[in-house]
GROMACS .gro file of C-alpha atoms in nm:
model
  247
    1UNK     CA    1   4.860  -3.212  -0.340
    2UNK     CA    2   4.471  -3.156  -0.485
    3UNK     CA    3   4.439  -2.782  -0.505
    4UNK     CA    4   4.211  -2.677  -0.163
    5UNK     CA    5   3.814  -2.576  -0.329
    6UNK     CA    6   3.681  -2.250  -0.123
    7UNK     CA    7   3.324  -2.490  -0.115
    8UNK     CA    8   3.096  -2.145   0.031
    9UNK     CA    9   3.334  -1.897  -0.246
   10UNK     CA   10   3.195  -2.143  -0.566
   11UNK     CA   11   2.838  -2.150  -0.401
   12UNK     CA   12   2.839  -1.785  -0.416
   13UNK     CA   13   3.001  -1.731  -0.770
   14UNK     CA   14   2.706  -1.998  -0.889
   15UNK     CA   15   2.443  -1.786  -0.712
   16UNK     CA   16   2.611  -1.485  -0.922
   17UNK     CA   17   2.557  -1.655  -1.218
   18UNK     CA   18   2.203  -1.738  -1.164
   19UNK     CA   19   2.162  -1.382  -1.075
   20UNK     CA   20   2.286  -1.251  -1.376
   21UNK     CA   21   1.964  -1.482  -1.550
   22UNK     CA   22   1.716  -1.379  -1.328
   23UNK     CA   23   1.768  -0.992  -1.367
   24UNK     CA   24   1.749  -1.025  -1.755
   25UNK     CA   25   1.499  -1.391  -1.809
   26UNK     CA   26   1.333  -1.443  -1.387
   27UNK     CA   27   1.399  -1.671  -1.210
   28UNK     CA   28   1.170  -1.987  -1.373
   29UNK     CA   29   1.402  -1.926  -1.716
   30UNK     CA   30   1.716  -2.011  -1.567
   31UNK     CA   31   1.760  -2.414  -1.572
   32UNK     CA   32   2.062  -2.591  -1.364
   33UNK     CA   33   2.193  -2.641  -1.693
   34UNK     CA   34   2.153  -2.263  -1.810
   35UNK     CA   35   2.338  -2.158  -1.435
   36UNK     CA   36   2.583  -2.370  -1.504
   37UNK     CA   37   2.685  -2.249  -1.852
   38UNK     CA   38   2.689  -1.891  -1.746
   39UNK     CA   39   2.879  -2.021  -1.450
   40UNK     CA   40   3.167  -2.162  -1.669
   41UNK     CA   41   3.122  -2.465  -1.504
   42UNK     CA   42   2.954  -2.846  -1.629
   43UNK     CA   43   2.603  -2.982  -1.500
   44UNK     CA   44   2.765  -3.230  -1.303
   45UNK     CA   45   2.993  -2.947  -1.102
   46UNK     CA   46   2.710  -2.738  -1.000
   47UNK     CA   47   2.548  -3.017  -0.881
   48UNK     CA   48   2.813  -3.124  -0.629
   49UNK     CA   49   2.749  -2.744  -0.494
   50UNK     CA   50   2.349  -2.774  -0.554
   51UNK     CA   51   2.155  -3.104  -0.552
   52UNK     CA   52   1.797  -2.906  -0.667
   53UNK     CA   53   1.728  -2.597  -0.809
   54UNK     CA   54   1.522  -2.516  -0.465
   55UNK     CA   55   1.834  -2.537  -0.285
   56UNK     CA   56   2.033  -2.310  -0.541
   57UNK     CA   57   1.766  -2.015  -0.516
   58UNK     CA   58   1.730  -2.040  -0.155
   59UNK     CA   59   2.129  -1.993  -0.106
   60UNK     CA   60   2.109  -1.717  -0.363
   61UNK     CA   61   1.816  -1.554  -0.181
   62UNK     CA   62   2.040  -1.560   0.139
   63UNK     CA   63   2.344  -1.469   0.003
   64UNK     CA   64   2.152  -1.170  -0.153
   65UNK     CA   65   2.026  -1.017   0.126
   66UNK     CA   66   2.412  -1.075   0.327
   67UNK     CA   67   2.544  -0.862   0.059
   68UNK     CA   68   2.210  -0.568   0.108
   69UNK     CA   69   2.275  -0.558   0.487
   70UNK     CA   70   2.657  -0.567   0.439
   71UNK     CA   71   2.569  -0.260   0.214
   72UNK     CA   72   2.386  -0.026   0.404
   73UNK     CA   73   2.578  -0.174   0.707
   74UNK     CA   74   2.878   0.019   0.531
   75UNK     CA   75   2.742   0.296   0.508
   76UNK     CA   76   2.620   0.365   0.836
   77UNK     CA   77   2.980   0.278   1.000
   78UNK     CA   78   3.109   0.550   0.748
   79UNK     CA   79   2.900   0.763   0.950
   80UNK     CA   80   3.023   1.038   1.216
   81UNK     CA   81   2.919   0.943   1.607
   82UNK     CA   82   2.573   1.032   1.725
   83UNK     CA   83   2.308   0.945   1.402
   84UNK     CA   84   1.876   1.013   1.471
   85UNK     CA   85   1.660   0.812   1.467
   86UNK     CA   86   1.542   0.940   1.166
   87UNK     CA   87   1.869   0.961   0.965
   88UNK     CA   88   1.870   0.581   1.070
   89UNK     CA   89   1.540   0.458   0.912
   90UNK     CA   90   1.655   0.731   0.564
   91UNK     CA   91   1.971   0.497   0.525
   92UNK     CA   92   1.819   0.214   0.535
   93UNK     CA   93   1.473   0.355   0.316
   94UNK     CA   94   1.782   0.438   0.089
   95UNK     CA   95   1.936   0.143   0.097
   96UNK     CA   96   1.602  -0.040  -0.047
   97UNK     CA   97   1.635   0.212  -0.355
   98UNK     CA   98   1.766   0.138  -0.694
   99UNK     CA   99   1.991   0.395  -0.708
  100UNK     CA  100   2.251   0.266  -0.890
  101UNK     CA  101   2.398  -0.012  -1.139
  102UNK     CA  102   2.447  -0.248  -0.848
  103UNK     CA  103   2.154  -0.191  -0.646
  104UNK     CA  104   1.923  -0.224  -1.008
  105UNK     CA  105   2.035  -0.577  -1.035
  106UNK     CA  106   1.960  -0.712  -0.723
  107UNK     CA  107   1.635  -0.534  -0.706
  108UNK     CA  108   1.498  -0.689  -1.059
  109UNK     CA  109   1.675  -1.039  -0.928
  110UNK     CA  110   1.446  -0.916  -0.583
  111UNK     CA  111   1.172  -0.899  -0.831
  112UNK     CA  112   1.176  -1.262  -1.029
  113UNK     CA  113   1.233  -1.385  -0.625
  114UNK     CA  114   0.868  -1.219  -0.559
  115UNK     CA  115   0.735  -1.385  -0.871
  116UNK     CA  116   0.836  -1.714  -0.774
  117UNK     CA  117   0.795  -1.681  -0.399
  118UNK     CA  118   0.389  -1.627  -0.447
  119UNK     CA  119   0.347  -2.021  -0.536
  120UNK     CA  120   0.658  -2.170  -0.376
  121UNK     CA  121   0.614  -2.197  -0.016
  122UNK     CA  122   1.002  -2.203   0.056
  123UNK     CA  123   1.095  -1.886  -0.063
  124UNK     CA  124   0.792  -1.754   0.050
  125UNK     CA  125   0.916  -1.882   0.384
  126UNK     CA  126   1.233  -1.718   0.361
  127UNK     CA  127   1.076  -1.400   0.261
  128UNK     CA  128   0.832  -1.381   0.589
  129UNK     CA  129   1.081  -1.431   0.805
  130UNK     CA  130   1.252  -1.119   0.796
  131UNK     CA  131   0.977  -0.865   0.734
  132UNK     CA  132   0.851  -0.886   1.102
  133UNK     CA  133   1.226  -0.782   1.205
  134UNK     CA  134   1.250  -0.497   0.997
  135UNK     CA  135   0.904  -0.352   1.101
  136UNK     CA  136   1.058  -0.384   1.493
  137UNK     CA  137   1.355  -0.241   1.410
  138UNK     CA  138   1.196   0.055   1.245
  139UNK     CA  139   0.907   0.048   1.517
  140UNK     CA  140   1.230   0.076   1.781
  141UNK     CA  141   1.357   0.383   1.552
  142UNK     CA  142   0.995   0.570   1.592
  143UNK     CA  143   1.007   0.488   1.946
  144UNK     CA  144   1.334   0.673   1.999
  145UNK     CA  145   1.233   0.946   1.825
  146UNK     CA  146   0.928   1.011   2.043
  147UNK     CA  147   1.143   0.965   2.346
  148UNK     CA  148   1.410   1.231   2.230
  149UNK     CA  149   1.084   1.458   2.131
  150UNK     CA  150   1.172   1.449   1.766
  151UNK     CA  151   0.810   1.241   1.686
  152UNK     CA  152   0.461   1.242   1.806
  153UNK     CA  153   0.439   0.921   2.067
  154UNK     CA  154   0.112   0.845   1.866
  155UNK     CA  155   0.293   0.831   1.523
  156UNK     CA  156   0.511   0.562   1.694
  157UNK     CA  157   0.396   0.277   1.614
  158UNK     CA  158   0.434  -0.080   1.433
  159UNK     CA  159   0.197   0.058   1.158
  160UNK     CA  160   0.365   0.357   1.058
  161UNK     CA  161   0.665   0.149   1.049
  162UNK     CA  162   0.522  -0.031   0.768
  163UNK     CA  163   0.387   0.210   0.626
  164UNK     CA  164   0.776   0.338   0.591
  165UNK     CA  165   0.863  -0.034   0.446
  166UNK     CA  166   0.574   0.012   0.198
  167UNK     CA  167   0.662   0.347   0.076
  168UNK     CA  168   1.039   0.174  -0.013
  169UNK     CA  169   0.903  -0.089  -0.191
  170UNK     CA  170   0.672   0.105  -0.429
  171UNK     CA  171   0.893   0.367  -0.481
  172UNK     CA  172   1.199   0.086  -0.631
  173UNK     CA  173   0.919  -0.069  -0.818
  174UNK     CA  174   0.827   0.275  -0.951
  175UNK     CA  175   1.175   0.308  -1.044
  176UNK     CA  176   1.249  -0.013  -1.199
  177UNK     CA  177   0.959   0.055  -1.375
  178UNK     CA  178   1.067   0.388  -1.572
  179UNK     CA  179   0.748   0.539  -1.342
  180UNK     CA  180   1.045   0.766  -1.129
  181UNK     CA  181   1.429   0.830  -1.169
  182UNK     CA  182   1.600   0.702  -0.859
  183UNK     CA  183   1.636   1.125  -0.770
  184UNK     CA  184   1.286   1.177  -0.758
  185UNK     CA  185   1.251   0.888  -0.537
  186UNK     CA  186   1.467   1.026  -0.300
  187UNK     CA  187   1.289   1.318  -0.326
  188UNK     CA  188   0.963   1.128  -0.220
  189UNK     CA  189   1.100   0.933   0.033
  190UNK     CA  190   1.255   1.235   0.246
  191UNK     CA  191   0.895   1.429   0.151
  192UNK     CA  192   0.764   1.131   0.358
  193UNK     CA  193   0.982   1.141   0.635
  194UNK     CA  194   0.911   1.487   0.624
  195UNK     CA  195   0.541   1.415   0.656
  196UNK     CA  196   0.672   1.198   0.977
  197UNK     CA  197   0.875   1.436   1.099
  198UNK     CA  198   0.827   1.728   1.030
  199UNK     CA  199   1.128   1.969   0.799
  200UNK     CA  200   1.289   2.063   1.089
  201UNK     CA  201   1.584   1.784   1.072
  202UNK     CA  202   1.607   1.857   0.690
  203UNK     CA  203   1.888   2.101   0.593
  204UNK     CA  204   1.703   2.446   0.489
  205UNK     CA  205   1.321   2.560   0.414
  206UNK     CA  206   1.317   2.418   0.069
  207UNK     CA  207   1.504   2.049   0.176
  208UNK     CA  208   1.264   1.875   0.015
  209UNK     CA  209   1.324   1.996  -0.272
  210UNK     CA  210   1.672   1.916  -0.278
  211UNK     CA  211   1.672   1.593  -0.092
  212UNK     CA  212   1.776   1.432  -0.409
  213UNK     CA  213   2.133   1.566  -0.370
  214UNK     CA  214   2.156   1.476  -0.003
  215UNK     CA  215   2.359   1.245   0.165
  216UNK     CA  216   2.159   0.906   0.280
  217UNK     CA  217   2.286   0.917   0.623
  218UNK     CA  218   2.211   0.607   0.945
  219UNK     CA  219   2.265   0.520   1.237
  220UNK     CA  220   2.342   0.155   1.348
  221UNK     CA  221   2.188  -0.152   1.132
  222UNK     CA  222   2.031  -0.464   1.270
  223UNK     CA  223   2.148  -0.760   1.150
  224UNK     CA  224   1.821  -0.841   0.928
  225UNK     CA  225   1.843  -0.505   0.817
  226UNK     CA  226   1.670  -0.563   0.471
  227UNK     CA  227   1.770  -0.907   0.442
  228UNK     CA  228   1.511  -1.173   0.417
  229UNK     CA  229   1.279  -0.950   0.234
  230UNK     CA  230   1.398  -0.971  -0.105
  231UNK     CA  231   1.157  -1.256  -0.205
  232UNK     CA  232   0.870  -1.086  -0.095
  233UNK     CA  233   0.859  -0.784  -0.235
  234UNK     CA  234   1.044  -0.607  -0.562
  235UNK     CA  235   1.259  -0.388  -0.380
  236UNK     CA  236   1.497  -0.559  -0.164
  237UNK     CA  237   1.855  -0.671  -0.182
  238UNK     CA  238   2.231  -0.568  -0.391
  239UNK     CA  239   2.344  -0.790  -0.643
  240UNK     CA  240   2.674  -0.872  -0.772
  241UNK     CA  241   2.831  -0.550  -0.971
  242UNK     CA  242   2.749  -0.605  -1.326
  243UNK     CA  243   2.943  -0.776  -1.591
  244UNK     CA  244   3.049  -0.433  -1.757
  245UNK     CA  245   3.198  -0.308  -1.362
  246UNK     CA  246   3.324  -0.662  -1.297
  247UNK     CA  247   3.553  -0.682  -1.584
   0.00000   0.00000   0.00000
């Protein structure tokens, strides 16, 4: 019998490969033909998975931001019972960090997405789409806060939870960068909680300080979670582990 093809497991292993391009060349260096030959597969293969190059990169940009949510998701279940509000929105802040090996490469691939999605109207498309649920689900987070008296009812608002999403973003470019170590950005991001907040739901006097060696700790994800955002800014999404790890 003809050996059964996993059709949705070789779509993803192709979107590995071009990821593995796009953290090292972008996105507009990596050809069909260049995919495919990192791939270990011929032209004409990938293109029974892929007709265009348009439909490659927006599978990979989904299939990207699965694996980010699935991420973060993970580590709020590993959670005990009972999370704030506010150690919800620091997983997720986190979770939009380049903290580590894998998180680096899907950032930079989140990057060469950004580059490309600022002239190509699908992946800008696909980038929109989530950033509007992420602000809500943050803006929900602030709300619940100022219900439970942990946050100023005026501080709860759509804005600040941009303001929140914007922080992320430039402190993983500042990281990818060289500008920060990913410890110092922790330590940045919990300083501006702690702006939010106030240091009372920080562990000591001087918990700023040492946020860098705290535990990123959430409550329960949406299902955009950081998803669709990759492509529109340089901060979002969790590649595949990299070759070295995957070995």
């Amino acid at each position: 019998m003809p050996k059964k093809v996993d059709h949705e497991a070789r779509r993803q292993e192709i979107s590995e490969a071009l990821w593995r391009i796009a953290s090292t060349r972008g996105l507009d260096g990596a050809s069909l033909r260049d995919v495919a030959a990192e791939a270990g597969i011929s032209l004409g293969r990938l293109q029974h998975y892929f007709r265009t190059k348009d439909e490659m990169l927006v599978f990979a940009l989904r299939y990207i931001n699965r694996l980010a949510a699935d991420r973060i998701r993970a580590r709020i279940e590993a959670l005990a019972e009972g999370p704030t509000p506010r150690e919800v929105l620091r997983a997720c802040l986190s979770g939009m960090l380049p903290l580590d090996d894998r998180s680096r490469v899907g950032l930079l691939v989140g990057a060469a997405y950004y580059a490309r999605a600022v002239h190509d109207e699908a992946l800008r498309a696909e980038a929109e789409n989530g950033i509007p649920q992420l602000r809500a689900f943050f803006a929900d987070q602030l709300r619940l806060a100022a219900d439970r008296g942990e946050l100023p009812p005026e501080r709860a608002t759509e804005d600040e939870a941009m303001l929140l999403i914007s922080t992320a973003d430039g402190l993983a470019t500042y990281v990818l960068l060289g500008v920060h170590d990913p410890e110092t950005a922790l330590r940045l991001l919990d300083l501006q909680l702690a702006n939010l907040f106030g240091v009372e739901g920080m562990e000591g006097a001087d918990a700023v300080g040492r946020a860098s060696s705290a535990t990123a700790s959430a409550g329960r994800a949406p299902s955009v979670l950081v998803g669709d955002r990759s492509a529109s800014s340089a901060s979002v999404g969790d590649g595949p582990a990299p070759a070295a790890e995957r070995a």
